[in-house]
Coordinates of C-alpha atoms and ligand atoms in Angstrom, one line a residue:
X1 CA 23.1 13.0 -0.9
X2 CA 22.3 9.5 -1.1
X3 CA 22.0 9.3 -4.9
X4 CA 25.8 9.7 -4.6
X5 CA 26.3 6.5 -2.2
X6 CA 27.5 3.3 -4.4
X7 CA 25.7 1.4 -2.3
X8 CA 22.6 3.2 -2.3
X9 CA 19.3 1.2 -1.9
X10 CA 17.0 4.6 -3.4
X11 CA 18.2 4.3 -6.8
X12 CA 16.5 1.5 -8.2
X13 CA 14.7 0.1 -10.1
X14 CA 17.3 0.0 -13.5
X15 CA 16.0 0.4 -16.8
X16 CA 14.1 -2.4 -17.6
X17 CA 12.3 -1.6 -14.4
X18 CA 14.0 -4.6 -12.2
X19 CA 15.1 -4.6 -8.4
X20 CA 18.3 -6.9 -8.4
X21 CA 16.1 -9.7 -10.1
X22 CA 12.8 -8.9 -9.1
X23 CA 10.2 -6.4 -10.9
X24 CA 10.4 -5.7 -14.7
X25 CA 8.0 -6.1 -17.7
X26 CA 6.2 -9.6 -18.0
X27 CA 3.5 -7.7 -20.5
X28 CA 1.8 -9.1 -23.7
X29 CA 3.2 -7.6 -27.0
X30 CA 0.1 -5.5 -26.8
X31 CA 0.1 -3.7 -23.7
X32 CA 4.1 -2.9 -24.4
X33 CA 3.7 0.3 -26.1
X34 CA 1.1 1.8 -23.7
X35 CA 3.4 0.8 -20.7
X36 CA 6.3 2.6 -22.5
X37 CA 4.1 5.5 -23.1
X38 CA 2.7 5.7 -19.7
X39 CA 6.9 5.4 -18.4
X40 CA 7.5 8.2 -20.9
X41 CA 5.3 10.7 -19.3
X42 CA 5.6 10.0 -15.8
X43 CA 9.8 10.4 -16.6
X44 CA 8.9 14.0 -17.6
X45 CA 6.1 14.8 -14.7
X46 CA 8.1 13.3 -11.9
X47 CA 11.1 16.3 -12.6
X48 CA 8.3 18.9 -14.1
X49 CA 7.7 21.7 -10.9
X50 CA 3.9 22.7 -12.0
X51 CA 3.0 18.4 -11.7
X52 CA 4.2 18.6 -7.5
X53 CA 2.7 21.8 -7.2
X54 CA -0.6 20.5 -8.5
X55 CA -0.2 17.6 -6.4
X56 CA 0.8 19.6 -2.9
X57 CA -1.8 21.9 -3.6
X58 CA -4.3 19.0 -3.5
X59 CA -2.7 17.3 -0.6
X60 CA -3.3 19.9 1.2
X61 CA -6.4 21.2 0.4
X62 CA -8.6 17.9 -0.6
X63 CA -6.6 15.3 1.6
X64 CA -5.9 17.2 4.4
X65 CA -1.8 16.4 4.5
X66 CA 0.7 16.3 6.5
X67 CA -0.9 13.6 8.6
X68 CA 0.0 14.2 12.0
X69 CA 3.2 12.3 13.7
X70 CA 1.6 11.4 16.9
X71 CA 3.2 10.2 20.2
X72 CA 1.2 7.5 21.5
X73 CA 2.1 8.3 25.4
X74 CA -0.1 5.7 26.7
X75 CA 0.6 2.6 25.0
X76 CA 4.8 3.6 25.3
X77 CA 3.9 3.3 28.5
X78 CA 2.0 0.2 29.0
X79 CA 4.3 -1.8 26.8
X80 CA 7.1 -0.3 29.1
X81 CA 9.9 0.1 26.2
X82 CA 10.7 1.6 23.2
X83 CA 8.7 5.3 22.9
X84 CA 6.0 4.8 19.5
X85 CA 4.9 7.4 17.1
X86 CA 2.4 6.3 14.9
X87 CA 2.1 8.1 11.4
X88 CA -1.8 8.8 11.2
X89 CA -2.4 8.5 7.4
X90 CA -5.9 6.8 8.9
X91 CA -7.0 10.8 8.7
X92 CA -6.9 11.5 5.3
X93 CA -10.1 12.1 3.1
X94 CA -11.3 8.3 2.2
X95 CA -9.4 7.0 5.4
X96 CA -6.7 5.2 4.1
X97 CA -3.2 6.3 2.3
X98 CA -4.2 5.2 -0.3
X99 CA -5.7 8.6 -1.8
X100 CA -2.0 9.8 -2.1
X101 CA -1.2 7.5 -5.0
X102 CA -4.4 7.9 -6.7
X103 CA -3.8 11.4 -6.6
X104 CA -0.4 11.3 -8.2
X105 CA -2.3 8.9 -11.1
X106 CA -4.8 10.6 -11.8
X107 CA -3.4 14.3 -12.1
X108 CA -1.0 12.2 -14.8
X109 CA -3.7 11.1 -16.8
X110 CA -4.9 14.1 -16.6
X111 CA -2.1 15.3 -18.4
X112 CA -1.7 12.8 -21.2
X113 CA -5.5 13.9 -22.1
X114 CA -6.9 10.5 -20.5
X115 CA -11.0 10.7 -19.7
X116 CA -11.9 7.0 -18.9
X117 CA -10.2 5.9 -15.3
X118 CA -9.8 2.0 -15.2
X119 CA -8.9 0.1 -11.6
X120 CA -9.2 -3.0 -10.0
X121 CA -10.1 -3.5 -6.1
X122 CA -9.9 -6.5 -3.5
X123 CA -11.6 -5.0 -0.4
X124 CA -12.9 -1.7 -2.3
X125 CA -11.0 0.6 -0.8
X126 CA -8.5 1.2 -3.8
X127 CA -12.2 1.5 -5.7
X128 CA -13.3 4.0 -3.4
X129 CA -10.2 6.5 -3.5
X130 CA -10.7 5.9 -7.4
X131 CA -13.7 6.8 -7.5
X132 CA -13.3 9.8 -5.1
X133 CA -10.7 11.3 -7.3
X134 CA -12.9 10.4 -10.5
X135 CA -15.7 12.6 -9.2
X136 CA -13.8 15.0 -8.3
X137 CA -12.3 16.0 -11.7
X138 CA -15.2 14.2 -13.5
X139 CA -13.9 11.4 -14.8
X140 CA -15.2 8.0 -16.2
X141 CA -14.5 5.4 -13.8
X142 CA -15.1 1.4 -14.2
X143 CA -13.8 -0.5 -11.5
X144 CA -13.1 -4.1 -11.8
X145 CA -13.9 -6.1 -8.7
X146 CA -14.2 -10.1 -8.1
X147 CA -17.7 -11.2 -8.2
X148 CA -17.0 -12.9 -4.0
X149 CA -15.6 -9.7 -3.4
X150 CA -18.4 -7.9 -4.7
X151 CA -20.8 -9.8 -2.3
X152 CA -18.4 -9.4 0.8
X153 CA -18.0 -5.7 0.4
X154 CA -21.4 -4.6 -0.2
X155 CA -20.9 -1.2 1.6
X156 CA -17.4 -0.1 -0.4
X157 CA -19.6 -1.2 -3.5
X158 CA -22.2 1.0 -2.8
X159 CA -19.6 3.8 -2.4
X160 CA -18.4 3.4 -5.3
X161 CA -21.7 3.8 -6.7
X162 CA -22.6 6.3 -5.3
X163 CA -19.4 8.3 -6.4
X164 CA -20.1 7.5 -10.0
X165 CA -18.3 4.7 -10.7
X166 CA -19.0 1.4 -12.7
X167 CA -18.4 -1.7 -11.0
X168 CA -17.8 -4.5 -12.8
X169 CA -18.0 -7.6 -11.1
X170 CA -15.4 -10.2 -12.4
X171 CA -16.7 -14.2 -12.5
X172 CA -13.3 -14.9 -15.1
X173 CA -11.2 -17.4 -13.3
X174 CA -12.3 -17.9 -9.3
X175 CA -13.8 -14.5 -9.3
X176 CA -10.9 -12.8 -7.3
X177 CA -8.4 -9.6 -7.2
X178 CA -6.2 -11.7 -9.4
X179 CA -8.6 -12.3 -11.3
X180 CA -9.9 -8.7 -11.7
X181 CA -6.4 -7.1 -12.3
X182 CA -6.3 -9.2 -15.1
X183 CA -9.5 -8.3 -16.6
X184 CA -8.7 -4.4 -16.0
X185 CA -5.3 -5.4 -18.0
X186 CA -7.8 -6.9 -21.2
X187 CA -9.8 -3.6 -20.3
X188 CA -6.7 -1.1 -21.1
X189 CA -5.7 -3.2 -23.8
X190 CA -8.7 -2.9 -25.5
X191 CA -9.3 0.6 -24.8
X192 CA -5.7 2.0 -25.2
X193 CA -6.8 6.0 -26.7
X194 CA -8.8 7.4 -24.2
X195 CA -8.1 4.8 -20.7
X196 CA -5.6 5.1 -18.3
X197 CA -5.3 2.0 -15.6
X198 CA -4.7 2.9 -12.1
X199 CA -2.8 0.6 -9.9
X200 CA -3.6 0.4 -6.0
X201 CA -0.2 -0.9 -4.9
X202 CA 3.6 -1.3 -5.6
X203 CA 2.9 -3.9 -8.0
X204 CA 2.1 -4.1 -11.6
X205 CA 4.6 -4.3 -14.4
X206 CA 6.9 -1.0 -14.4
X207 CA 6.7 1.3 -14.2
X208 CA 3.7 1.3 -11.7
X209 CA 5.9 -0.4 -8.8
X210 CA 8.1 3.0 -8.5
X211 CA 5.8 5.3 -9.5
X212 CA 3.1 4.4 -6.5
X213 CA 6.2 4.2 -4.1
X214 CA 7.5 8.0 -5.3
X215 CA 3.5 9.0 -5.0
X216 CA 3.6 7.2 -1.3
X217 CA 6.9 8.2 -0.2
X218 CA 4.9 11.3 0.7
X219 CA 4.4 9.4 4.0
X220 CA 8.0 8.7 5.2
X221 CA 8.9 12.2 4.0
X222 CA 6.7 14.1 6.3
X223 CA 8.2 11.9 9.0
X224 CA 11.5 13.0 8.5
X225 CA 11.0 16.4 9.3
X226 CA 8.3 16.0 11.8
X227 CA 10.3 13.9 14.1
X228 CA 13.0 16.5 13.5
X229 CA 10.8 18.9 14.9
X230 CA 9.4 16.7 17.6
X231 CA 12.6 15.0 18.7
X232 CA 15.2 17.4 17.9
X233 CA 17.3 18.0 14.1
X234 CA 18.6 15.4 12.7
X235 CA 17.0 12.7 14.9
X236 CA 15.8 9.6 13.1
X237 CA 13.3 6.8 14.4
X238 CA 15.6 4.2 15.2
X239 CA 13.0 1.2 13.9
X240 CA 10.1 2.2 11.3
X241 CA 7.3 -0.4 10.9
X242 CA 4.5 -0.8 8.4
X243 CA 2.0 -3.7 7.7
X244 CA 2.3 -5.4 3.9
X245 CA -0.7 -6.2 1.5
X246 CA 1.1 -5.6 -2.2
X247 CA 3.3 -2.9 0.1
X248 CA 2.7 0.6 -1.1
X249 CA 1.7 2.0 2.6
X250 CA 5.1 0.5 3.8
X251 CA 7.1 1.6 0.9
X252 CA 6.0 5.1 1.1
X253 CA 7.2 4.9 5.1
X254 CA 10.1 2.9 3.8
X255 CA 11.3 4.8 0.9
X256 CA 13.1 8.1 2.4
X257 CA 15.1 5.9 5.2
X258 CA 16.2 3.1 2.9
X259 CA 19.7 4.8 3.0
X260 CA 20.0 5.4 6.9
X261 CA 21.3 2.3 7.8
X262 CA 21.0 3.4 11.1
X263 CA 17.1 2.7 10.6
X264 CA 15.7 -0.7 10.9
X265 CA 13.1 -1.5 8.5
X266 CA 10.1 -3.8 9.4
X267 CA 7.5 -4.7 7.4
X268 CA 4.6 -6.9 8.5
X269 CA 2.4 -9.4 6.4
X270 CA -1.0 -10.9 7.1
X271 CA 0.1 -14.2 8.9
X272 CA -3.5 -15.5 9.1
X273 CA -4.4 -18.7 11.2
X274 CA -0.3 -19.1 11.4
X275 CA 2.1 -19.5 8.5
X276 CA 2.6 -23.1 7.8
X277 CA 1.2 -26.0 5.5
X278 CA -2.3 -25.1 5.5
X279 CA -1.5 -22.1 3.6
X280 CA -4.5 -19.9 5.6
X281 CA -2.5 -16.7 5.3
X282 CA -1.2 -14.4 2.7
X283 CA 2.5 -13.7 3.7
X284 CA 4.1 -14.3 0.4
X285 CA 7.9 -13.3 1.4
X286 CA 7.9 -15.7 4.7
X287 CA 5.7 -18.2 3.3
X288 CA 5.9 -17.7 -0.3
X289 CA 7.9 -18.3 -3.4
X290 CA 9.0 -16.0 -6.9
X291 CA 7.3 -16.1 -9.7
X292 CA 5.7 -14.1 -12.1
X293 CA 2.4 -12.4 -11.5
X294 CA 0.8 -9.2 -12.9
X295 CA 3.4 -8.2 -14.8
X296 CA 5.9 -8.4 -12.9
X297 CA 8.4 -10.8 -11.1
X298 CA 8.0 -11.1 -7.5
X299 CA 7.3 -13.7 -4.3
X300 CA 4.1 -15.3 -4.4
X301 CA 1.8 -17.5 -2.7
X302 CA 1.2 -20.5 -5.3
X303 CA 0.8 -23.9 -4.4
X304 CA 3.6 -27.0 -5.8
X305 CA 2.5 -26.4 -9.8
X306 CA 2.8 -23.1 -9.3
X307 CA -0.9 -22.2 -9.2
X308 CA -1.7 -19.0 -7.7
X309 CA -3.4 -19.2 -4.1
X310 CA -6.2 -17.1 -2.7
X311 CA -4.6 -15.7 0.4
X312 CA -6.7 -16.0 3.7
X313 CA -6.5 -13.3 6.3
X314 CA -8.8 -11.4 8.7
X315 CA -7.9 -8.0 6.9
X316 CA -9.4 -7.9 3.5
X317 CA -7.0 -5.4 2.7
X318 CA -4.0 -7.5 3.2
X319 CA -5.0 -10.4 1.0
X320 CA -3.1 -10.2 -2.2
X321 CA -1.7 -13.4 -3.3
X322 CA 1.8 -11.1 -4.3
X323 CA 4.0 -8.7 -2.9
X324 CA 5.7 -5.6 -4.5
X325 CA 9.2 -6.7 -6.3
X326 CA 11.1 -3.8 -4.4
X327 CA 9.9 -5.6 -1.1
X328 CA 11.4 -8.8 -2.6
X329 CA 14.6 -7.2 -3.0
X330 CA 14.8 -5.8 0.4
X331 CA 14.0 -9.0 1.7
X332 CA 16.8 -10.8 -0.2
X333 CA 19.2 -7.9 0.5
X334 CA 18.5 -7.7 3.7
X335 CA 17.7 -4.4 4.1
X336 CA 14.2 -4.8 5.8
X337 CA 13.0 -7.8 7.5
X338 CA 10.1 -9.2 7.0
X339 CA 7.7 -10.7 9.7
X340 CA 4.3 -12.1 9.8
X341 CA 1.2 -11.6 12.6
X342 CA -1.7 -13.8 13.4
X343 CA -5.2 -12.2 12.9
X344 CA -5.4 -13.5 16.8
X345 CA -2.8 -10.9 17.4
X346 CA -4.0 -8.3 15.2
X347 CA -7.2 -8.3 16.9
X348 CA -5.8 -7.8 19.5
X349 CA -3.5 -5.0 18.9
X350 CA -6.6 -3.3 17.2
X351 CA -8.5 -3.7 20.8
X352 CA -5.1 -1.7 22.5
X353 CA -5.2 0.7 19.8
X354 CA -8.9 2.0 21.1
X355 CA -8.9 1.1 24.9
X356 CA -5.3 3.3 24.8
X357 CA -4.9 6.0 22.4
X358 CA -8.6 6.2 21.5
X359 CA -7.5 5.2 17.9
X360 CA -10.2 2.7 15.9
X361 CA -7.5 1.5 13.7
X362 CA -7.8 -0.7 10.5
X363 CA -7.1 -3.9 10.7
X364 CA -4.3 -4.0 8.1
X365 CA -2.4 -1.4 10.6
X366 CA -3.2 -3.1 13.6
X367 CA -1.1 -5.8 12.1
X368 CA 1.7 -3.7 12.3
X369 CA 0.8 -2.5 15.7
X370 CA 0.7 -6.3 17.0
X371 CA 4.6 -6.6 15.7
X372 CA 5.1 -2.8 18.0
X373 CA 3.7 -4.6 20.7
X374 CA 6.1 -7.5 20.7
X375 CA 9.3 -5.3 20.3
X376 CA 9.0 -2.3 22.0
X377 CA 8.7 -4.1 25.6
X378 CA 12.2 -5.9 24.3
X379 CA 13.9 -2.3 23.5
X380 CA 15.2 0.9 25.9
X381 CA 13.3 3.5 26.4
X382 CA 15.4 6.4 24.0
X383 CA 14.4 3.7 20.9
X384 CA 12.0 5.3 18.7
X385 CA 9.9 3.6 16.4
X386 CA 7.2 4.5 14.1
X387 CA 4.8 2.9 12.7
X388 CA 2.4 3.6 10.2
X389 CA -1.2 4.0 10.9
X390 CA -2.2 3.8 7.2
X391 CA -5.8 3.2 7.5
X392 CA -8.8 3.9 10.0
X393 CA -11.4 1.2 11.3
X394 CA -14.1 2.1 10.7
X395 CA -14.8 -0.2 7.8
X396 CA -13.9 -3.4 9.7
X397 CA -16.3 -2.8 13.1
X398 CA -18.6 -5.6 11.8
X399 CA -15.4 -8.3 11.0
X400 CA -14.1 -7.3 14.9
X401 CA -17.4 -7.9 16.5
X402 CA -18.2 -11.1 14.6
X403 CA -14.8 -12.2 16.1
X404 CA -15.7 -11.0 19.1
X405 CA -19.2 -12.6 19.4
X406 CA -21.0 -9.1 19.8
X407 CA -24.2 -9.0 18.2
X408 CA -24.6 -5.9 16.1
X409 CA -28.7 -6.6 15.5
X410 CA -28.8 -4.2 12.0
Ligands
LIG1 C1 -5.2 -1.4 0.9 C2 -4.7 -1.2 2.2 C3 -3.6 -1.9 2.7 C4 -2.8 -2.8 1.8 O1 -2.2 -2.2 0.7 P1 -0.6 -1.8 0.7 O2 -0.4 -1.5 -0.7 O3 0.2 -2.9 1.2 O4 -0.4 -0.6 1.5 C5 -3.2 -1.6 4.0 N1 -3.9 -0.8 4.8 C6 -5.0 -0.2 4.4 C7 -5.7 0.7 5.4 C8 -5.5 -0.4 3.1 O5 -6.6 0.2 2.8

């Protein structure tokens, strides 16, 4: 059992919510005892059998999991290596993984007698699985969304609205997803009785950074025993791969293999126009720096006072200015490796991804699919990797074409 292991990388964070010296609890006197609170009773729902129940049921039956594990025959063969499975979370209800932490938060605040559902969203696709989950038990939702975002993302706004949700558009600071998790912060603050805040990545003071990883790890589970059943028992992938905005996709792929060391761990950030000076990308671990951010102490992008930088990339999804504090540990463990891809490559893998498999992929996943395409040529053919598919495309047809130069006329 790899709780047992001294040396095991799946038993953190410690009490005070820390991985080695990244994570904890940067939080206003305030919001202290609601944090505790909230810690309190996800301590007793993560070991209580009727919570997981409640959550498979709806897994199941409203998100449609297990995802499949799918061999993508045609593009092993074309890159000539390494043999890919990609994990196709891109097919759950709202098209993105990100319904399987939602879930897990929501069926908690259920439980602590919460009726008002507060959240903040970059792209509006955390806002959308919010407010698909709100609906759905009939909940209050108010999302919190930077005013520039707002504009950019008129048709996840719209969603939203139409789902029943608030959204408030945030012109505090420059109008952006810092900007608007702080706000939702003031929000819970204010509105401690009846609110509960759900967070849309591993991020957050603690204990939302392992909470949404346990809610995610749904995803590298699955793996396990479907590559098993595919490739034989006991047969691991020999590389897993997932692309990094604040990192809960990658963490829930991440999670259950942290303790094969026999499993190489690769996660991919948003390199932009090209890590360097300029700072037109959002890959805080290669390119960033620590600090504290949202609670919680982590790499971030910041500029020489320390100033917190918007981060540029081609995926909206990708472009939180922070990373999740377990990530930085992995990174200065060494567990996982972190690497960064162009939006020039990521296009590009997206284009492979359809003319091959017939798979319109997002373009936070095609990230990791660029990085797929630059190892698996290098490895033999009996390596396995997997990579997570965490989102589908749909939502970024008009961003590819404009890069393309096709002319949608709408
Ligand atoms: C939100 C989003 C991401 C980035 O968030 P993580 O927490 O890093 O997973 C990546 N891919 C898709 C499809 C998303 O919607």
């Amino acid at each position: 059992m790899p709780d047992d292991r001294v040396n095991s990388f799946m038993t953190g964070p410690d009490e005070q919510g820390r991985f080695g010296i990244f994570g904890g609890r940067f939080v206003s006197e305030t919001l202290m005892p609601l944090i505790l609170e909230l810690e309190r009773q996800y301590e007793i729902a993560k070991t209580d059998d009727t919570f997981w129940a409640e959550m498979d049921d709806l897994w199941t039956h409203y998100v449609g999991r297990p995802s499949p594990l799918y061999h993508a025959s045609r593009l092993t063969e074309h890159l000539g290596g390494a043999k890919i499975y990609m994990k196709r979370d891109e097919l759950n209800h709202t098209g993105a993984h990100k319904i399987n932490n939602v879930l897990g938060q929501i069926i908690l605040a259920r439980r602590m007698g919460k009726t008002r559902i507060i959240a903040e969203t970059g792209a509006g696709q955390h806002g959308v699985a919010t407010a698909t989950v709100c609906a759905k038990f009939g909940l209050k939702c108010i999302v919190y969304m930077g005013a520039h975002d707002v504009e950019r993302q008129a048709p996840n706004v719209f969603r939203m609205r139409l789902l029943g949700a608030e959204v408030v558009p945030v012109t505090s600071g420059r109008g952006t997803l810092k900007d608007a998790m702080n706000d939702a912060l003031r929000d819970w603050v204010t509105n401690v009785r009846d609110t509960f805040y759900c967070i849309g990545t591993v991020a957050g003071p603690h204990p939302y950074p392992a909470m949404v990883r346990d809610f995610q790890s749904i995803i590298g589970k699955e793996v396990r025993w479907q590559l098993a059943e595919q490739e034989g028992e006991g047969r691991l992938p020999d590389t897993v791969v997932a692309a990094i905005g604040g990192g809960s996709n990658a963490m829930g792929l991440f999670f259950p293999f942290l303790d094969d060391p026999s499993v190489k761990i690769i996660g991919v950030e948003a390199g932009g126009k090209g890590v360097d000076d300029r700072m037109e990308h959002c890959a805080s671990l290669t390119g960033g720096r620590p600090g504290v951010l949202h609670g919680n102490r982590t790499y971030l992008l910041q500029d020489d006072d320390g100033q917190i930088l918007e981060g540029f990339s081609i995926s909206a999804g990708l472009d939180y200015p922070g990373i999740g504090p377990e990530h930085a540990w992995l990174h200065d463990t060494g567990r996982a490796e972190y690497v960064s891809i162009t939006d020039a490559e990521a296009l590009e893998a997206f284009q492979l991804s359809c003319a091959l498999e017939g798979i319109i992929p997002a373009l936070e996943p095609s990230h990791a699919l660029a990085h797929v395409m630059k190892i698996a040529p290098t490895l033999p053919k009996e390596h396995i990797i997997v990579m997570n598919m965490c989102g589908r495309g749909d939502k970024d047809i008009f961003t590819v074409a404009k890069h393309l130069g096709f002319d949608m006329k709408i």
